[in-house]
mmCIF file of C-alpha atoms in Angstrom:
data_model
loop_
_atom_site.group_PDB
_atom_site.id
_atom_site.type_symbol
_atom_site.label_atom_id
_atom_site.label_comp_id
_atom_site.label_asym_id
_atom_site.label_seq_id
_atom_site.Cartn_x
_atom_site.Cartn_y
_atom_site.Cartn_z
ATOM 1 C CA MET A 1415 25.102 17.703 12.289
ATOM 2 C CA SER A 1416 28.761 17.834 11.236
ATOM 3 C CA ILE A 1417 27.820 19.383 7.873
ATOM 4 C CA ALA A 1418 25.695 22.060 9.544
ATOM 5 C CA LEU A 1419 28.428 22.791 12.092
ATOM 6 C CA THR A 1420 31.063 23.161 9.388
ATOM 7 C CA LEU A 1421 28.852 25.568 7.447
ATOM 8 C CA ALA A 1422 27.959 27.548 10.548
ATOM 9 C CA LEU A 1423 31.612 28.051 11.495
ATOM 10 C CA SER A 1424 32.616 29.086 7.965
ATOM 11 C CA THR A 1425 32.097 32.817 8.346
ATOM 12 C CA SER A 1426 34.606 34.069 5.793
ATOM 13 C CA SER A 1427 33.655 34.263 2.125
ATOM 14 C CA VAL A 1428 35.014 35.869 -1.003
ATOM 15 C CA TYR A 1429 31.509 37.098 -1.842
ATOM 16 C CA ALA A 1430 29.149 38.465 0.812
ATOM 17 C CA ALA A 1431 25.487 37.917 -0.054
ATOM 18 C CA GLN A 1432 23.166 40.860 0.489
ATOM 19 C CA ASP A 1433 20.084 40.360 2.669
ATOM 20 C CA ASN A 1434 17.770 42.183 0.292
ATOM 21 C CA ALA A 1435 14.047 42.576 0.889
ATOM 22 C CA TYR A 1436 11.884 40.452 -1.387
ATOM 23 C CA HIS A 1437 8.328 39.994 -2.679
ATOM 24 C CA HIS A 1438 8.740 36.544 -4.248
ATOM 25 C CA GLU A 1439 9.913 33.288 -2.682
ATOM 26 C CA ALA A 1440 10.223 30.046 -4.646
ATOM 27 C CA GLU A 1441 11.627 26.769 -3.411
ATOM 28 C CA ILE A 1442 12.130 23.198 -4.602
ATOM 29 C CA GLY A 1443 13.389 20.487 -2.298
ATOM 30 C CA PHE A 1444 13.697 16.789 -1.580
ATOM 31 C CA LEU A 1445 13.024 15.044 1.730
ATOM 32 C CA ASP A 1446 14.476 11.559 2.140
ATOM 33 C CA SER A 1447 13.067 9.123 4.677
ATOM 34 C CA SER A 1448 14.202 5.934 6.358
ATOM 35 C CA GLY A 1449 10.641 4.594 6.012
ATOM 36 C CA GLU A 1450 9.001 2.719 3.150
ATOM 37 C CA SER A 1451 8.776 5.739 0.823
ATOM 38 C CA ASP A 1452 11.649 6.731 -1.461
ATOM 39 C CA GLY A 1453 11.155 10.340 -0.446
ATOM 40 C CA LEU A 1454 9.126 13.463 -1.123
ATOM 41 C CA VAL A 1455 9.714 16.153 -3.752
ATOM 42 C CA ASN A 1456 8.179 19.502 -2.808
ATOM 43 C CA ALA A 1457 7.846 22.789 -4.717
ATOM 44 C CA ASN A 1458 6.225 25.980 -3.443
ATOM 45 C CA TYR A 1459 5.909 29.671 -4.281
ATOM 46 C CA ARG A 1460 4.815 32.670 -2.204
ATOM 47 C CA TYR A 1461 4.037 36.225 -3.205
ATOM 48 C CA TYR A 1462 4.067 38.949 -0.541
ATOM 49 C CA PHE A 1463 2.150 42.149 -1.210
ATOM 50 C CA GLU A 1464 4.609 44.098 0.929
ATOM 51 C CA ALA A 1465 8.364 43.494 0.803
ATOM 52 C CA VAL A 1466 9.728 40.995 3.334
ATOM 53 C CA GLU A 1467 12.747 42.153 5.322
ATOM 54 C CA GLN A 1468 15.213 39.332 6.036
ATOM 55 C CA ALA A 1469 18.231 41.232 7.387
ATOM 56 C CA GLY A 1470 19.161 40.851 11.043
ATOM 57 C CA LYS A 1471 16.898 37.876 11.810
ATOM 58 C CA PRO A 1472 16.877 34.101 11.289
ATOM 59 C CA TYR A 1473 16.393 33.472 7.562
ATOM 60 C CA ALA A 1474 13.982 30.590 8.179
ATOM 61 C CA LEU A 1475 11.681 32.890 10.211
ATOM 62 C CA ALA A 1476 11.433 35.770 7.736
ATOM 63 C CA ASP A 1477 7.828 34.815 6.918
ATOM 64 C CA PHE A 1478 6.906 34.711 10.633
ATOM 65 C CA PHE A 1479 8.340 38.183 11.296
ATOM 66 C CA HIS A 1480 6.816 39.709 8.162
ATOM 67 C CA GLN A 1481 3.207 39.708 9.408
ATOM 68 C CA GLY A 1482 1.825 40.733 6.016
ATOM 69 C CA SER A 1483 -0.644 39.632 3.356
ATOM 70 C CA LYS A 1484 0.420 36.897 0.929
ATOM 71 C CA VAL A 1485 -0.672 34.126 -1.420
ATOM 72 C CA ALA A 1486 1.001 30.736 -1.847
ATOM 73 C CA VAL A 1487 0.873 27.641 -4.037
ATOM 74 C CA ARG A 1488 2.406 24.226 -3.407
ATOM 75 C CA TYR A 1489 2.907 20.908 -5.159
ATOM 76 C CA SER A 1490 4.480 17.766 -3.720
ATOM 77 C CA THR A 1491 4.777 14.202 -4.925
ATOM 78 C CA SER A 1492 5.908 10.869 -3.498
ATOM 79 C CA ASP A 1493 5.682 7.183 -4.409
ATOM 80 C CA PHE A 1494 2.026 6.940 -3.518
ATOM 81 C CA ASP A 1495 0.416 10.412 -3.541
ATOM 82 C CA ASP A 1496 0.392 13.938 -4.962
ATOM 83 C CA ILE A 1497 -0.634 17.131 -3.157
ATOM 84 C CA TYR A 1498 -1.821 20.399 -4.727
ATOM 85 C CA ALA A 1499 -2.452 23.407 -2.475
ATOM 86 C CA LEU A 1500 -3.448 27.069 -2.729
ATOM 87 C CA SER A 1501 -3.624 29.445 0.240
ATOM 88 C CA GLY A 1502 -3.705 33.101 1.168
ATOM 89 C CA GLN A 1503 -3.615 35.459 4.142
ATOM 90 C CA TYR A 1504 -4.858 39.019 4.634
ATOM 91 C CA VAL A 1505 -3.599 41.155 7.515
ATOM 92 C CA PHE A 1506 -5.613 44.111 8.807
ATOM 93 C CA ASP A 1507 -4.143 47.328 10.202
ATOM 94 C CA SER A 1508 -5.400 46.251 13.632
ATOM 95 C CA ASN A 1509 -2.980 43.229 13.591
ATOM 96 C CA TRP A 1510 -5.826 40.745 13.111
ATOM 97 C CA PHE A 1511 -5.522 38.425 10.129
ATOM 98 C CA LEU A 1512 -7.669 36.001 8.137
ATOM 99 C CA GLY A 1513 -6.504 33.097 6.017
ATOM 100 C CA ALA A 1514 -8.001 30.496 3.702
ATOM 101 C CA GLY A 1515 -6.732 27.542 1.717
ATOM 102 C CA VAL A 1516 -7.685 24.521 -0.344
ATOM 103 C CA SER A 1517 -5.631 21.394 -1.012
ATOM 104 C CA GLN A 1518 -6.165 18.156 -2.903
ATOM 105 C CA LEU A 1519 -4.558 14.845 -1.999
ATOM 106 C CA ASP A 1520 -4.437 12.280 -4.814
ATOM 107 C CA ILE A 1521 -3.626 8.837 -3.413
ATOM 108 C CA ASP A 1522 -2.745 5.989 -5.742
ATOM 109 C CA ASP A 1523 -5.459 3.287 -5.912
ATOM 110 C CA ALA A 1524 -7.724 5.205 -3.490
ATOM 111 C CA ALA A 1525 -11.495 5.259 -3.911
ATOM 112 C CA PHE A 1526 -11.464 9.064 -4.284
ATOM 113 C CA ASP A 1527 -9.226 12.110 -4.030
ATOM 114 C CA ILE A 1528 -9.356 14.124 -0.799
ATOM 115 C CA THR A 1529 -10.063 17.856 -1.042
ATOM 116 C CA THR A 1530 -9.548 19.822 2.171
ATOM 117 C CA TYR A 1531 -10.771 23.372 2.848
ATOM 118 C CA GLU A 1532 -9.227 25.532 5.571
ATOM 119 C CA ILE A 1533 -9.971 28.854 7.187
ATOM 120 C CA SER A 1534 -7.958 30.576 9.890
ATOM 121 C CA ALA A 1535 -8.041 33.689 12.012
ATOM 122 C CA GLY A 1536 -5.504 35.135 14.381
ATOM 123 C CA TYR A 1537 -3.768 38.049 15.994
ATOM 124 C CA PHE A 1538 -0.210 39.396 16.134
ATOM 125 C CA PHE A 1539 0.397 40.364 19.758
ATOM 126 C CA SER A 1540 3.795 41.830 18.877
ATOM 127 C CA THR A 1541 6.464 41.516 16.217
ATOM 128 C CA ASN A 1542 7.568 38.323 18.000
ATOM 129 C CA SER A 1543 4.274 36.599 18.876
ATOM 130 C CA LYS A 1544 1.279 35.215 17.011
ATOM 131 C CA LEU A 1545 -1.927 33.308 17.875
ATOM 132 C CA THR A 1546 -3.831 31.347 15.193
ATOM 133 C CA LEU A 1547 -7.120 29.428 15.224
ATOM 134 C CA ASN A 1548 -7.463 27.082 12.246
ATOM 135 C CA TYR A 1549 -10.386 24.962 11.005
ATOM 136 C CA ALA A 1550 -10.035 22.324 8.275
ATOM 137 C CA THR A 1551 -12.753 20.080 6.838
ATOM 138 C CA ASN A 1552 -13.194 17.377 4.238
ATOM 139 C CA SER A 1553 -16.169 15.349 3.003
ATOM 140 C CA GLU A 1554 -15.772 12.778 0.222
ATOM 141 C CA SER A 1555 -17.972 9.903 -0.938
ATOM 142 C CA THR A 1556 -18.373 7.542 -3.857
ATOM 143 C CA SER A 1557 -20.960 4.942 -4.860
ATOM 144 C CA ASN A 1558 -20.866 2.091 -7.319
ATOM 145 C CA ASN A 1559 -23.609 0.071 -8.987
ATOM 146 C CA ASP A 1560 -22.902 -2.956 -11.127
ATOM 147 C CA SER A 1561 -24.921 -5.916 -12.331
ATOM 148 C CA ASN A 1562 -24.878 -8.951 -14.581
ATOM 149 C CA GLN A 1563 -27.366 -11.698 -15.362
ATOM 150 C CA VAL A 1564 -26.870 -13.289 -11.947
ATOM 151 C CA HIS A 1565 -25.995 -10.578 -9.412
ATOM 152 C CA GLU A 1566 -26.477 -6.903 -8.678
ATOM 153 C CA PHE A 1567 -23.855 -5.089 -6.594
ATOM 154 C CA GLU A 1568 -24.142 -1.741 -4.780
ATOM 155 C CA SER A 1569 -21.491 -0.060 -2.644
ATOM 156 C CA TYR A 1570 -21.026 3.241 -0.819
ATOM 157 C CA ILE A 1571 -17.818 4.624 0.702
ATOM 158 C CA SER A 1572 -17.432 7.950 2.500
ATOM 159 C CA GLN A 1573 -14.790 9.712 4.531
ATOM 160 C CA ASP A 1574 -15.264 12.909 6.562
ATOM 161 C CA PHE A 1575 -13.069 14.786 8.965
ATOM 162 C CA ASP A 1576 -13.032 18.076 10.830
ATOM 163 C CA VAL A 1577 -9.945 19.515 12.535
ATOM 164 C CA ILE A 1578 -9.692 22.502 14.892
ATOM 165 C CA THR A 1579 -6.239 23.698 15.975
ATOM 166 C CA LEU A 1580 -5.131 26.566 18.214
ATOM 167 C CA THR A 1581 -1.459 27.540 17.783
ATOM 168 C CA TYR A 1582 0.718 30.044 19.618
ATOM 169 C CA GLU A 1583 4.144 31.040 18.255
ATOM 170 C CA HIS A 1584 6.755 33.169 20.017
ATOM 171 C CA PHE A 1585 10.339 34.198 19.334
ATOM 172 C CA ILE A 1586 12.641 35.059 22.245
ATOM 173 C CA PRO A 1587 15.759 37.048 21.184
ATOM 174 C CA LEU A 1588 18.989 36.352 23.073
ATOM 175 C CA GLN A 1589 22.168 38.374 23.463
ATOM 176 C CA SER A 1590 24.810 35.743 22.698
ATOM 177 C CA THR A 1591 22.807 33.875 20.017
ATOM 178 C CA ALA A 1592 19.992 34.785 17.653
ATOM 179 C CA GLY A 1593 17.227 33.449 19.904
ATOM 180 C CA VAL A 1594 14.707 30.693 20.573
ATOM 181 C CA PHE A 1595 11.522 30.065 18.608
ATOM 182 C CA ILE A 1596 8.762 28.246 20.518
ATOM 183 C CA SER A 1597 5.482 26.968 19.118
ATOM 184 C CA GLY A 1598 2.676 25.159 20.933
ATOM 185 C CA ALA A 1599 -0.577 23.759 19.556
ATOM 186 C CA VAL A 1600 -3.656 21.948 20.846
ATOM 187 C CA GLY A 1601 -6.197 20.372 18.545
ATOM 188 C CA TYR A 1602 -9.303 18.254 18.131
ATOM 189 C CA GLN A 1603 -10.109 15.995 15.184
ATOM 190 C CA ASN A 1604 -13.234 14.028 14.296
ATOM 191 C CA GLN A 1605 -12.843 11.376 11.608
ATOM 192 C CA GLN A 1606 -15.605 9.166 10.191
ATOM 193 C CA TYR A 1607 -15.307 6.332 7.692
ATOM 194 C CA ILE A 1608 -18.280 4.400 6.216
ATOM 195 C CA ASN A 1609 -18.122 1.413 3.871
ATOM 196 C CA ASN A 1610 -21.415 -0.314 2.954
ATOM 197 C CA ALA A 1611 -21.947 -3.022 0.310
ATOM 198 C CA VAL A 1612 -24.941 -5.114 -0.836
ATOM 199 C CA LEU A 1613 -24.795 -8.115 -3.169
ATOM 200 C CA THR A 1614 -28.157 -9.342 -4.464
ATOM 201 C CA LYS A 1615 -28.875 -12.488 -6.457
ATOM 202 C CA ILE A 1616 -31.392 -11.602 -9.187
ATOM 203 C CA ASP A 1617 -31.561 -14.703 -11.420
ATOM 204 C CA GLY A 1618 -34.302 -16.366 -9.372
ATOM 205 C CA ALA A 1619 -38.022 -15.715 -9.077
ATOM 206 C CA THR A 1620 -37.402 -13.357 -6.144
ATOM 207 C CA PRO A 1621 -34.235 -11.223 -5.609
ATOM 208 C CA THR A 1622 -32.217 -12.577 -2.688
ATOM 209 C CA VAL A 1623 -29.662 -10.603 -0.683
ATOM 210 C CA VAL A 1624 -26.495 -12.671 -0.567
ATOM 211 C CA GLU A 1625 -24.238 -10.181 1.208
ATOM 212 C CA ASP A 1626 -25.105 -7.040 3.180
ATOM 213 C CA SER A 1627 -22.168 -5.532 5.032
ATOM 214 C CA ALA A 1628 -21.791 -2.225 6.844
ATOM 215 C CA LEU A 1629 -18.701 -0.723 8.456
ATOM 216 C CA ASN A 1630 -18.599 2.528 10.419
ATOM 217 C CA ILE A 1631 -15.481 3.825 12.178
ATOM 218 C CA GLU A 1632 -15.413 7.112 14.085
ATOM 219 C CA ASN A 1633 -12.345 8.587 15.779
ATOM 220 C CA ASP A 1634 -12.192 11.486 18.218
ATOM 221 C CA ILE A 1635 -8.577 12.628 18.458
ATOM 222 C CA TYR A 1636 -7.143 15.131 20.941
ATOM 223 C CA THR A 1637 -3.636 16.399 20.173
ATOM 224 C CA VAL A 1638 -0.962 18.529 21.778
ATOM 225 C CA ALA A 1639 2.341 19.548 20.200
ATOM 226 C CA VAL A 1640 5.345 21.591 21.321
ATOM 227 C CA PHE A 1641 8.240 22.699 19.085
ATOM 228 C CA ALA A 1642 11.395 24.532 20.191
ATOM 229 C CA ASP A 1643 14.210 25.721 17.918
ATOM 230 C CA TRP A 1644 17.364 27.389 19.192
ATOM 231 C CA TYR A 1645 18.895 29.675 16.551
ATOM 232 C CA ILE A 1646 22.614 29.738 17.210
ATOM 233 C CA ASN A 1647 22.888 32.352 14.492
ATOM 234 C CA ASN A 1648 20.607 33.557 11.710
ATOM 235 C CA ALA A 1649 21.439 30.506 9.577
ATOM 236 C CA TRP A 1650 21.795 27.534 11.947
ATOM 237 C CA SER A 1651 19.322 26.056 14.421
ATOM 238 C CA VAL A 1652 18.917 22.950 16.555
ATOM 239 C CA GLY A 1653 15.541 21.900 17.888
ATOM 240 C CA ALA A 1654 13.308 19.399 19.595
ATOM 241 C CA THR A 1655 9.663 18.387 19.124
ATOM 242 C CA TYR A 1656 6.973 16.639 21.150
ATOM 243 C CA TYR A 1657 3.596 15.406 19.894
ATOM 244 C CA ARG A 1658 0.876 13.404 21.664
ATOM 245 C CA ALA A 1659 -2.440 12.099 20.330
ATOM 246 C CA ASP A 1660 -5.247 10.529 22.428
ATOM 247 C CA VAL A 1661 -7.655 8.571 20.232
ATOM 248 C CA ASN A 1662 -11.155 7.377 21.139
ATOM 249 C CA THR A 1663 -12.552 4.956 18.533
ATOM 250 C CA ASP A 1664 -16.137 3.743 18.011
ATOM 251 C CA PHE A 1665 -16.341 0.688 15.739
ATOM 252 C CA ARG A 1666 -19.530 -0.746 14.262
ATOM 253 C CA SER A 1667 -19.660 -3.633 11.812
ATOM 254 C CA SER A 1668 -22.538 -5.800 10.622
ATOM 255 C CA ASN A 1669 -23.343 -8.520 8.109
ATOM 256 C CA ILE A 1670 -26.206 -10.872 7.403
ATOM 257 C CA ASP A 1671 -24.960 -13.270 10.056
ATOM 258 C CA TYR A 1672 -23.575 -10.995 12.750
ATOM 259 C CA SER A 1673 -23.147 -7.501 14.141
ATOM 260 C CA ASP A 1674 -20.381 -6.052 16.258
ATOM 261 C CA LYS A 1675 -20.028 -2.817 18.189
ATOM 262 C CA SER A 1676 -17.040 -1.779 20.262
ATOM 263 C CA SER A 1677 -15.106 1.189 21.595
ATOM 264 C CA HIS A 1678 -11.536 1.587 22.669
ATOM 265 C CA SER A 1679 -9.005 4.278 23.512
ATOM 266 C CA ASP A 1680 -5.370 4.544 22.525
ATOM 267 C CA ASN A 1681 -2.590 7.092 22.649
ATOM 268 C CA SER A 1682 0.687 7.699 20.877
ATOM 269 C CA THR A 1683 3.587 10.075 21.348
ATOM 270 C CA GLU A 1684 6.310 11.247 19.032
ATOM 271 C CA THR A 1685 9.489 13.026 20.084
ATOM 272 C CA GLY A 1686 12.171 14.336 17.792
ATOM 273 C CA VAL A 1687 15.422 16.242 17.448
ATOM 274 C CA ASN A 1688 16.604 18.218 14.449
ATOM 275 C CA THR A 1689 19.181 20.578 13.053
ATOM 276 C CA ARG A 1690 18.748 22.934 10.095
ATOM 277 C CA TYR A 1691 21.023 25.254 8.148
ATOM 278 C CA PHE A 1692 19.993 28.050 5.770
ATOM 279 C CA TRP A 1693 23.029 28.862 3.577
ATOM 280 C CA HIS A 1694 22.435 32.293 2.003
ATOM 281 C CA PHE A 1695 25.246 32.101 -0.557
ATOM 282 C CA SER A 1696 24.033 34.758 -3.050
ATOM 283 C CA ASP A 1697 21.757 37.776 -3.194
ATOM 284 C CA VAL A 1698 18.899 35.624 -4.522
ATOM 285 C CA PHE A 1699 19.669 31.963 -3.940
ATOM 286 C CA SER A 1700 20.113 29.933 -0.776
ATOM 287 C CA ALA A 1701 20.607 26.258 0.036
ATOM 288 C CA LYS A 1702 18.708 24.639 2.892
ATOM 289 C CA PHE A 1703 19.782 21.515 4.765
ATOM 290 C CA SER A 1704 17.905 19.617 7.465
ATOM 291 C CA LEU A 1705 18.424 16.470 9.531
ATOM 292 C CA GLU A 1706 15.553 15.191 11.669
ATOM 293 C CA HIS A 1707 15.152 12.076 13.778
ATOM 294 C CA TYR A 1708 11.819 11.007 15.303
ATOM 295 C CA PHE A 1709 10.950 8.417 17.933
ATOM 296 C CA ASP A 1710 7.448 6.906 17.901
ATOM 297 C CA ASN A 1711 6.391 5.551 21.277
ATOM 298 C CA GLY A 1712 2.855 4.248 20.951
ATOM 299 C CA GLU A 1713 1.052 1.882 23.227
ATOM 300 C CA TYR A 1714 1.521 -1.040 20.847
ATOM 301 C CA TYR A 1715 4.771 -0.224 19.081
ATOM 302 C CA SER A 1716 8.041 1.644 19.299
ATOM 303 C CA ASP A 1717 9.883 2.832 16.221
ATOM 304 C CA SER A 1718 12.058 5.651 14.904
ATOM 305 C CA GLU A 1719 12.696 7.356 11.607
ATOM 306 C CA THR A 1720 15.268 9.711 10.115
ATOM 307 C CA HIS A 1721 14.623 12.420 7.513
ATOM 308 C CA ILE A 1722 17.270 14.253 5.497
ATOM 309 C CA GLY A 1723 16.161 17.299 3.508
ATOM 310 C CA ILE A 1724 17.829 19.529 0.925
ATOM 311 C CA ALA A 1725 16.321 22.455 -0.958
ATOM 312 C CA ILE A 1726 17.165 25.430 -3.164
ATOM 313 C CA ASN A 1727 15.431 28.651 -2.174
ATOM 314 C CA ALA A 1728 15.101 31.852 -4.229
ATOM 315 C CA ARG A 1729 14.031 35.217 -2.807
ATOM 316 C CA PHE A 1730 13.729 38.245 -5.057
#
């Protein structure tokens, strides 16, 4: 916070950067975490078919105000996964827009990579407001067959999920400061996980099933999220977040000797505070700083985590 405050109050400079319009935006950054991971390195690029105006508005919201067609690519990596993503958006003259995207999550030691497909549609009510309906889906499975002189082994693992999210975003300009950006979202997720395995003994006169296990987990998740960022000026903001998830779980497990079926409900909330600074120190390059702290308040645990982010941004 002290770093952001110092930068925000430093208004005099030998060189005044120009807020030029741009078609290209590239960024590389690092997000540190107080959790188990050593951090996340993220790189992304966007191309806008019409020039983006960034003068006279919060730098971090230039994409929100632009309301134009674009394409984007992203790559991020951490200790345990890699993410590749490609997305695009087309805006009609009527202020309606359509979007699509595909991303792949490669998790170390996982049974398979996760490829997610997304489509979205929405409407710009004004230059300061936007409504988006987004649908994302994934379906992955893998099977394995192995045998030797004594046993034959077969397994099947699958994971599927579908996510629907409705998001409303609105910027409220203020006279004494730049303004307040508010975003609210409600969503529904369905997640299913199946893990079946059969071990058969084949060295006798008749094949004998030694192990036959089946596991099926299904989650129905209802979410609500609210984000508010107060832009003290076009570079500096402070904000707060709230997220709640209500989870209904159906669990089914069976083996040769037993079977089990149960259901339970749980909920978790996450609240957070943050501050961000977008230092536009040259015509092309900017430095971005962020400090975020989150509090997890679930039914069975209570924890918190701090994230510190730095990035170099180029707009040209």
